[in-house]
Amino acid sequence: RILHCLLTSSAASFQMSILQYNGSAIVAMVGKDCVAIASDMRYGIQQQTIACDMKKVFQMGDKLFIGLSGLLTDVQTLKQKFDFKLKMYSLRENRPMRPKVFSSLVSSTLYEKRFGPYFVEPVVAGLDAKEGPFIAAMDLIGAPVFAKDFVVSGTTSDELYGVCEAFWKPNMGPDELFETISQSLLAAVDRDCLAGWGAIVHVM
Amino acid sequence: MYKIDDHVAVAVAGITADANILINYARLAAQRYRYAYQEPIPIEQLLHRICDLKQSYTQFGGLRPFGVSFLVVGWDEYFGFQLFRSEPSGNYGGWKAAAIGNNSPNADSVLKSDYKIGDTDMKKAKSLAVKVLAKMLDTASPSPDKLEFSSITLKDGKPEYKVYTKKDIEGLLKDAGVEKKESSGDI
């Protein structure tokens, strides 16, 4: 990408996929009775970095987080939509939404826009009261993957797959999980010019 | 009694089935507002929307009105703590103290005399509420099983809806001096 940028005109703007317009790195990992989700904090518009404190992971419940990569406007809109839906659920059912259920809600919300999708690829991470750690990732039209180890998303996903595969091992405690997910994220984003500039980790 | 959003709750008198529809509508209205403005809905705004719906059933469609009265309590940053009462006609008003349902006219007159504007803190309010409710129930021995009690207060600057447990209510009844009296043997 950097080489391509140098080769084109100096008013550097070239066509990228819409999912690469802002740039992000999201990763979630499972540990022993714990789960972690992390993201970078860069807010960029193509090559320009605007801010270094942009939230891409949001707390949706006591032990439920969603990380959204992709087009930032859709990230924020979806977060607000899920707040709405979650609130209605907990008022009607008088109980919090479980991670697996929330994941299904995210999936169906995305598929509703099958032929005009939201340009986001979400990662759900939560600690279910009965069933323990839960992680899932989806493509922009809601196809889910339920992994036992880790899930990744964003412009840095290729790099993240590499480091996570190398560093992850089963049954890590919260402290070790924190170290592992942090180092994986940090190493990965340094190979992606569209992500980085700060990071945040949530451990449940 | 139902929570509508974190900062608003309602108590219902009338046809429960009708109330359920309105409560669901209120919850959706509150969330739609939150989604649009990223802010909790001001209490009167919410009530106004519900009452507009109630009113439309008195003027359009040939359908019968909702047989429901609400007491709406809540807090917003613009007007602080508020209490409103609405009725099937869609008419609503803001109150310092109010009652709906069985014996509510009696309760209203008791509240009118006993509620001291400017001199009623939460403790006195809870006490008065419990006393008046006991009178409305027409029982000599109000028990915690027969009452529902909830409140909205500010916790760390944020509104919180609390449903009182049986134990809490026992305490309230005791403090108000209307606890269940053991039968002393007469009749």
Short mmCIF file of C-alpha atoms in Angstrom, two decimals:
data_model
loop_
_atom_site.label_atom_id
_atom_site.label_comp_id
_atom_site.label_asym_id
_atom_site.label_seq_id
_atom_site.Cartn_x
_atom_site.Cartn_y
_atom_site.Cartn_z
CA ARG A 1 0.00 0.00 0.00
CA ILE A 2 2.79 2.45 0.89
CA LEU A 3 4.58 1.73 -2.40
CA HIS A 4 1.37 2.19 -4.36
CA CYS A 5 0.84 5.52 -2.61
CA LEU A 6 4.29 6.77 -3.61
CA LEU A 7 3.80 5.73 -7.21
CA THR A 8 0.50 7.59 -7.67
CA SER A 9 0.10 11.36 -7.71
CA SER A 10 1.22 13.41 -4.73
CA ALA A 11 -2.40 14.42 -3.90
CA ALA A 12 -2.43 10.93 -2.44
CA SER A 13 -5.91 9.48 -2.72
CA PHE A 14 -6.53 6.23 -4.51
CA GLN A 15 -9.47 3.91 -4.72
CA MET A 16 -9.75 1.40 -1.92
CA SER A 17 -12.45 -1.01 -0.97
CA ILE A 18 -15.06 0.68 1.23
CA LEU A 19 -14.07 -1.65 4.07
CA GLN A 20 -10.60 -0.11 3.96
CA TYR A 21 -11.69 3.53 4.02
CA ASN A 22 -11.15 3.97 7.76
CA GLY A 23 -9.05 0.99 8.86
CA SER A 24 -9.20 -1.04 12.05
CA ALA A 25 -7.90 -4.06 13.94
CA ILE A 26 -10.19 -6.09 16.18
CA VAL A 27 -9.36 -9.34 17.96
CA ALA A 28 -11.06 -11.50 20.60
CA MET A 29 -9.59 -14.46 22.45
CA VAL A 30 -10.83 -17.17 24.77
CA GLY A 31 -9.07 -18.10 28.01
CA LYS A 32 -9.89 -20.29 31.00
CA ASP A 33 -13.23 -18.95 32.25
CA CYS A 34 -12.31 -15.61 30.77
CA VAL A 35 -12.44 -13.82 27.44
CA ALA A 36 -10.74 -10.71 26.05
CA ILE A 37 -11.47 -8.34 23.19
CA ALA A 38 -9.11 -5.69 21.87
CA SER A 39 -8.94 -3.07 19.15
CA ASP A 40 -6.77 -0.29 17.81
CA MET A 41 -7.86 3.32 18.27
CA ARG A 42 -6.99 4.97 15.00
CA TYR A 43 -9.59 7.10 13.29
CA GLY A 44 -8.32 7.64 9.78
CA ILE A 45 -9.72 8.76 6.48
CA GLN A 46 -7.75 6.81 3.92
CA GLN A 47 -4.12 7.72 4.55
CA GLN A 48 -4.79 10.63 6.93
CA THR A 49 -5.03 9.98 10.67
CA ILE A 50 -7.66 12.19 12.30
CA ALA A 51 -7.76 10.91 15.89
CA CYS A 52 -6.16 8.32 18.15
CA ASP A 53 -8.99 7.79 20.62
CA MET A 54 -11.76 6.33 18.51
CA LYS A 55 -13.80 3.59 20.18
CA LYS A 56 -14.47 0.53 18.09
CA VAL A 57 -15.28 -1.87 20.92
CA PHE A 58 -18.42 -1.20 22.90
CA GLN A 59 -19.79 -2.64 26.10
CA MET A 60 -23.32 -3.87 25.45
CA GLY A 61 -23.93 -5.60 28.77
CA ASP A 62 -22.25 -6.49 32.03
CA LYS A 63 -20.08 -9.16 30.40
CA LEU A 64 -20.82 -8.58 26.75
CA PHE A 65 -18.78 -6.59 24.25
CA ILE A 66 -18.98 -6.00 20.54
CA GLY A 67 -16.09 -4.84 18.39
CA LEU A 68 -16.94 -3.45 14.97
CA SER A 69 -14.43 -3.04 12.16
CA GLY A 70 -15.02 -1.40 8.82
CA LEU A 71 -16.68 1.86 7.82
CA LEU A 72 -16.75 3.99 10.96
CA THR A 73 -20.10 5.64 10.32
CA ASP A 74 -21.71 2.20 10.10
CA VAL A 75 -19.78 1.11 13.21
CA GLN A 76 -21.34 3.95 15.19
CA THR A 77 -24.81 3.56 13.68
CA LEU A 78 -24.88 -0.17 14.40
CA LYS A 79 -23.72 0.38 17.96
CA GLN A 80 -26.68 2.73 18.44
CA LYS A 81 -29.08 0.26 16.80
CA PHE A 82 -27.89 -2.55 19.05
CA ASP A 83 -28.33 -0.33 22.12
CA PHE A 84 -31.96 0.10 21.04
CA LYS A 85 -32.61 -3.57 20.44
CA LEU A 86 -30.80 -4.71 23.57
CA LYS A 87 -32.70 -2.26 25.74
CA MET A 88 -36.07 -3.42 24.34
CA TYR A 89 -35.08 -7.05 24.95
CA SER A 90 -34.04 -6.50 28.55
CA LEU A 91 -37.17 -4.45 29.33
CA ARG A 92 -39.51 -7.04 27.82
CA GLU A 93 -37.73 -10.18 29.03
CA ASN A 94 -36.57 -8.68 32.31
CA ARG A 95 -33.17 -10.29 31.94
CA PRO A 96 -29.90 -9.46 30.23
CA MET A 97 -29.21 -10.81 26.74
CA ARG A 98 -26.82 -13.74 26.59
CA PRO A 99 -23.79 -13.48 24.26
CA LYS A 100 -24.94 -16.23 21.90
CA VAL A 101 -28.34 -14.60 21.54
CA PHE A 102 -26.79 -11.19 20.97
CA SER A 103 -24.59 -12.69 18.30
CA SER A 104 -27.72 -13.97 16.54
CA LEU A 105 -29.29 -10.55 16.82
CA VAL A 106 -26.22 -8.99 15.17
CA SER A 107 -26.30 -11.59 12.43
CA SER A 108 -29.97 -11.08 11.59
CA THR A 109 -29.67 -7.29 11.75
CA LEU A 110 -26.88 -7.45 9.16
CA TYR A 111 -28.69 -9.92 6.89
CA GLU A 112 -31.77 -7.67 6.80
CA LYS A 113 -29.58 -5.39 4.67
CA ARG A 114 -28.40 -8.24 2.47
CA PHE A 115 -28.57 -6.23 -0.77
CA GLY A 116 -27.37 -2.91 0.67
CA PRO A 117 -25.23 -3.96 3.64
CA TYR A 118 -23.63 -2.16 6.52
CA PHE A 119 -19.90 -2.11 5.83
CA VAL A 120 -18.87 -3.62 9.13
CA GLU A 121 -17.44 -6.93 10.23
CA PRO A 122 -18.33 -7.43 13.88
CA VAL A 123 -16.71 -9.44 16.66
CA VAL A 124 -18.80 -10.46 19.66
CA ALA A 125 -17.14 -11.44 22.94
CA GLY A 126 -18.89 -12.32 26.16
CA LEU A 127 -18.95 -14.42 29.28
CA ASP A 128 -22.12 -16.44 29.50
CA ALA A 129 -23.26 -17.05 33.08
CA LYS A 130 -23.86 -20.73 32.42
CA GLU A 131 -21.74 -21.62 29.43
CA GLY A 132 -18.62 -19.53 30.03
CA PRO A 133 -16.50 -17.77 27.40
CA PHE A 134 -18.08 -16.98 24.03
CA ILE A 135 -16.61 -15.37 20.92
CA ALA A 136 -17.94 -14.97 17.41
CA ALA A 137 -17.12 -13.01 14.27
CA MET A 138 -19.21 -12.20 11.20
CA ASP A 139 -18.87 -10.92 7.70
CA LEU A 140 -20.74 -7.82 6.56
CA ILE A 141 -23.91 -9.77 5.75
CA GLY A 142 -24.01 -11.69 9.00
CA ALA A 143 -22.40 -15.04 8.34
CA PRO A 144 -21.06 -16.09 11.74
CA VAL A 145 -18.07 -18.11 12.81
CA PHE A 146 -18.02 -19.47 16.36
CA ALA A 147 -14.43 -20.16 17.31
CA LYS A 148 -13.02 -21.85 20.36
CA ASP A 149 -9.73 -19.97 20.30
CA PHE A 150 -9.75 -16.52 18.70
CA VAL A 151 -11.43 -14.37 16.08
CA VAL A 152 -10.12 -11.37 14.14
CA SER A 153 -11.53 -8.59 12.00
CA GLY A 154 -10.51 -5.43 10.16
CA THR A 155 -7.87 -4.29 7.69
CA THR A 156 -5.28 -6.03 9.89
CA SER A 157 -7.07 -9.39 9.89
CA ASP A 158 -4.44 -11.23 7.83
CA GLU A 159 -1.66 -10.11 10.18
CA LEU A 160 -3.80 -10.89 13.21
CA TYR A 161 -4.45 -14.44 12.01
CA GLY A 162 -0.70 -14.94 11.88
CA VAL A 163 0.21 -13.65 15.35
CA CYS A 164 -2.83 -15.17 17.06
CA GLU A 165 -2.12 -18.59 15.60
CA ALA A 166 1.41 -18.35 16.92
CA PHE A 167 0.73 -16.93 20.38
CA TRP A 168 -2.62 -18.39 21.42
CA LYS A 169 -2.80 -21.43 23.63
CA PRO A 170 -5.72 -22.93 25.54
CA ASN A 171 -6.64 -22.32 29.19
CA MET A 172 -4.84 -19.04 29.73
CA GLY A 173 -5.77 -17.10 32.86
CA PRO A 174 -6.90 -13.46 32.68
CA ASP A 175 -3.41 -11.99 33.10
CA GLU A 176 -1.77 -14.26 30.55
CA LEU A 177 -4.71 -13.75 28.17
CA PHE A 178 -4.27 -10.00 28.49
CA GLU A 179 -0.56 -10.25 27.65
CA THR A 180 -1.18 -12.52 24.71
CA ILE A 181 -3.97 -10.52 23.11
CA SER A 182 -2.11 -7.24 23.63
CA GLN A 183 1.16 -8.43 22.13
CA SER A 184 -0.68 -10.03 19.22
CA LEU A 185 -2.52 -6.79 18.47
CA LEU A 186 0.56 -4.60 18.81
CA ALA A 187 2.66 -6.80 16.57
CA ALA A 188 -0.04 -7.04 13.92
CA VAL A 189 -0.97 -3.35 13.60
CA ASP A 190 2.65 -2.34 13.05
CA ARG A 191 2.37 -4.08 9.68
CA ASP A 192 -0.80 -2.21 8.72
CA CYS A 193 -0.64 1.49 7.93
CA LEU A 194 -4.40 1.89 8.37
CA ALA A 195 -4.59 0.60 11.94
CA GLY A 196 -2.78 1.30 15.19
CA TRP A 197 -2.17 4.65 16.90
CA GLY A 198 -3.32 3.31 20.25
CA ALA A 199 -5.03 0.19 21.53
CA ILE A 200 -7.59 -0.85 24.12
CA VAL A 201 -8.14 -4.25 25.72
CA HIS A 202 -11.16 -5.45 27.67
CA VAL A 203 -10.86 -8.62 29.75
CA MET A 204 -13.93 -10.33 31.17
CA MET B 1 -45.55 -1.15 37.62
CA TYR B 2 -43.24 -1.14 34.66
CA LYS B 3 -39.90 0.34 33.72
CA ILE B 4 -40.01 2.19 30.41
CA ASP B 5 -36.38 3.24 30.28
CA ASP B 6 -33.65 3.71 32.89
CA HIS B 7 -35.06 7.06 33.91
CA VAL B 8 -38.84 6.55 33.56
CA ALA B 9 -41.33 4.17 35.08
CA VAL B 10 -45.13 3.89 35.10
CA ALA B 11 -47.81 2.53 37.36
CA VAL B 12 -50.98 1.26 35.71
CA ALA B 13 -54.64 1.26 36.63
CA GLY B 14 -57.30 -0.22 34.38
CA ILE B 15 -57.40 -2.90 31.70
CA THR B 16 -54.05 -4.69 31.88
CA ALA B 17 -54.24 -5.94 28.31
CA ASP B 18 -54.68 -2.39 27.04
CA ALA B 19 -51.86 -1.23 29.29
CA ASN B 20 -49.45 -3.78 27.81
CA ILE B 21 -49.90 -2.28 24.37
CA LEU B 22 -49.25 1.23 25.66
CA ILE B 23 -46.23 0.16 27.69
CA ASN B 24 -44.64 -1.51 24.70
CA TYR B 25 -45.39 1.62 22.67
CA ALA B 26 -43.83 3.80 25.37
CA ARG B 27 -40.70 1.66 25.48
CA LEU B 28 -40.30 1.86 21.71
CA ALA B 29 -40.92 5.62 21.76
CA ALA B 30 -38.24 6.07 24.42
CA GLN B 31 -35.71 4.02 22.46
CA ARG B 32 -36.52 5.75 19.17
CA TYR B 33 -35.86 9.09 20.85
CA ARG B 34 -32.62 7.78 22.34
CA TYR B 35 -31.52 6.50 18.94
CA ALA B 36 -32.32 9.77 17.18
CA TYR B 37 -30.90 12.21 19.74
CA GLN B 38 -28.48 10.02 21.73
CA GLU B 39 -30.19 11.36 24.85
CA PRO B 40 -32.82 9.98 27.20
CA ILE B 41 -36.34 11.14 26.40
CA PRO B 42 -37.61 13.95 28.63
CA ILE B 43 -40.51 12.71 30.75
CA GLU B 44 -43.18 15.02 29.39
CA GLN B 45 -42.14 14.28 25.79
CA LEU B 46 -42.69 10.58 26.43
CA LEU B 47 -46.02 11.10 28.12
CA HIS B 48 -47.13 13.43 25.37
CA ARG B 49 -46.51 10.75 22.78
CA ILE B 50 -48.46 8.15 24.75
CA CYS B 51 -51.32 10.56 25.32
CA ASP B 52 -51.47 11.54 21.65
CA LEU B 53 -51.99 7.86 20.92
CA LYS B 54 -54.69 7.56 23.59
CA GLN B 55 -56.44 10.65 22.26
CA SER B 56 -56.44 9.40 18.69
CA TYR B 57 -58.53 6.43 19.82
CA THR B 58 -61.18 8.85 21.06
CA GLN B 59 -61.45 10.69 17.78
CA PHE B 60 -60.49 8.39 14.91
CA GLY B 61 -61.04 4.84 13.74
CA GLY B 62 -64.26 4.01 15.58
CA LEU B 63 -62.28 1.95 18.09
CA ARG B 64 -62.82 2.07 21.82
CA PRO B 65 -60.32 4.05 23.90
CA PHE B 66 -57.58 2.42 25.98
CA GLY B 67 -59.01 1.67 29.41
CA VAL B 68 -55.83 2.71 31.19
CA SER B 69 -54.68 5.44 33.54
CA PHE B 70 -50.97 5.96 34.16
CA LEU B 71 -48.89 7.50 36.87
CA VAL B 72 -45.59 8.34 35.19
CA VAL B 73 -42.52 9.03 37.30
CA GLY B 74 -39.07 9.91 36.15
CA TRP B 75 -36.08 12.19 36.08
CA ASP B 76 -34.58 14.17 33.25
CA GLU B 77 -31.83 16.78 33.22
CA TYR B 78 -34.19 19.57 32.15
CA PHE B 79 -36.90 19.43 34.81
CA GLY B 80 -35.53 17.07 37.42
CA PHE B 81 -37.92 14.67 39.14
CA GLN B 82 -41.45 14.69 37.75
CA LEU B 83 -44.81 13.01 38.29
CA PHE B 84 -47.60 12.94 35.73
CA ARG B 85 -51.04 11.38 35.60
CA SER B 86 -52.79 10.42 32.38
CA GLU B 87 -56.23 8.96 31.67
CA PRO B 88 -58.10 7.15 28.88
CA SER B 89 -59.07 10.42 27.23
CA GLY B 90 -55.43 11.24 26.69
CA ASN B 91 -55.61 14.12 29.10
CA TYR B 92 -52.57 14.49 31.33
CA GLY B 93 -51.31 16.73 34.09
CA GLY B 94 -48.23 17.23 36.22
CA TRP B 95 -48.60 16.60 39.93
CA LYS B 96 -46.78 16.78 43.26
CA ALA B 97 -48.82 13.82 44.44
CA ALA B 98 -51.52 11.79 42.70
CA ALA B 99 -53.46 8.55 42.76
CA ILE B 100 -55.24 6.36 40.19
CA GLY B 101 -57.53 3.36 40.36
CA ASN B 102 -59.76 2.19 43.19
CA ASN B 103 -60.69 4.88 45.69
CA SER B 104 -58.44 7.35 43.94
CA PRO B 105 -60.75 10.36 44.55
CA ASN B 106 -60.48 9.68 48.29
CA ALA B 107 -56.73 9.25 48.02
CA ASP B 108 -56.45 12.49 46.08
CA SER B 109 -58.19 14.42 48.83
CA VAL B 110 -56.00 12.85 51.52
CA LEU B 111 -52.92 13.75 49.49
CA LYS B 112 -54.22 17.26 49.03
CA SER B 113 -54.37 17.78 52.76
CA ASP B 114 -51.39 15.75 53.90
CA TYR B 115 -48.78 16.46 51.25
CA LYS B 116 -46.82 19.56 52.21
CA ILE B 117 -45.42 21.26 49.13
CA GLY B 118 -41.78 22.14 49.71
CA ASP B 119 -41.67 20.18 52.94
CA THR B 120 -41.89 16.61 51.75
CA ASP B 121 -38.63 14.74 51.37
CA MET B 122 -38.25 11.17 50.10
CA LYS B 123 -38.77 9.65 53.52
CA LYS B 124 -42.02 11.55 54.15
CA ALA B 125 -43.14 10.87 50.58
CA LYS B 126 -42.66 7.12 50.89
CA SER B 127 -44.42 7.11 54.22
CA LEU B 128 -47.37 9.10 52.90
CA ALA B 129 -47.59 6.96 49.78
CA VAL B 130 -47.76 3.79 51.79
CA LYS B 131 -50.34 5.21 54.19
CA VAL B 132 -52.56 6.44 51.38
CA LEU B 133 -52.24 3.19 49.47
CA ALA B 134 -53.25 1.22 52.55
CA LYS B 135 -56.37 3.38 52.83
CA MET B 136 -57.19 2.83 49.16
CA LEU B 137 -57.02 -0.92 49.63
CA ASP B 138 -59.74 -0.81 52.25
CA THR B 139 -57.89 -3.31 54.43
CA ALA B 140 -57.15 -2.90 58.08
CA SER B 141 -53.98 -4.94 57.74
CA PRO B 142 -51.91 -4.13 54.69
CA SER B 143 -49.32 -6.81 54.08
CA PRO B 144 -46.23 -6.61 51.88
CA ASP B 145 -47.71 -9.27 49.59
CA LYS B 146 -50.50 -6.91 48.60
CA LEU B 147 -48.26 -4.02 47.68
CA GLU B 148 -45.82 -3.16 44.93
CA PHE B 149 -43.46 -0.32 45.62
CA SER B 150 -40.77 1.23 43.45
CA SER B 151 -38.85 4.46 43.15
CA ILE B 152 -36.63 6.46 40.87
CA THR B 153 -33.67 8.15 42.51
CA LEU B 154 -30.36 9.60 41.41
CA LYS B 155 -27.37 7.34 42.05
CA ASP B 156 -24.04 9.00 41.23
CA GLY B 157 -25.91 11.54 39.17
CA LYS B 158 -27.68 8.89 37.09
CA PRO B 159 -31.34 7.95 37.47
CA GLU B 160 -31.98 4.48 38.87
CA TYR B 161 -35.24 2.54 39.02
CA LYS B 162 -35.52 0.36 42.10
CA VAL B 163 -38.19 -2.24 42.81
CA TYR B 164 -38.66 -2.71 46.55
CA THR B 165 -38.43 -6.22 47.96
CA LYS B 166 -40.94 -7.70 50.39
CA LYS B 167 -38.49 -6.90 53.18
CA ASP B 168 -38.15 -3.29 52.04
CA ILE B 169 -41.91 -2.91 52.01
CA GLU B 170 -42.22 -4.38 55.50
CA GLY B 171 -39.81 -1.71 56.66
CA LEU B 172 -41.83 0.99 54.91
CA LEU B 173 -45.08 -0.18 56.46
CA LYS B 174 -43.45 -0.21 59.87
CA ASP B 175 -42.00 3.30 59.47
CA ALA B 176 -45.35 4.62 58.32
CA GLY B 177 -47.07 3.02 61.25
CA VAL B 178 -49.48 0.93 59.18
CA GLU B 179 -47.98 -2.50 59.66
CA LYS B 180 -50.17 -5.58 59.81
CA LYS B 181 -51.72 -5.85 63.21
CA GLU B 182 -51.96 -9.30 64.78
CA SER B 183 -55.57 -10.16 65.47
CA SER B 184 -56.23 -9.24 69.07
CA GLY B 185 -59.19 -11.53 69.44
CA ASP B 186 -62.16 -9.21 68.89
CA ILE B 187 -64.51 -10.88 66.46
#
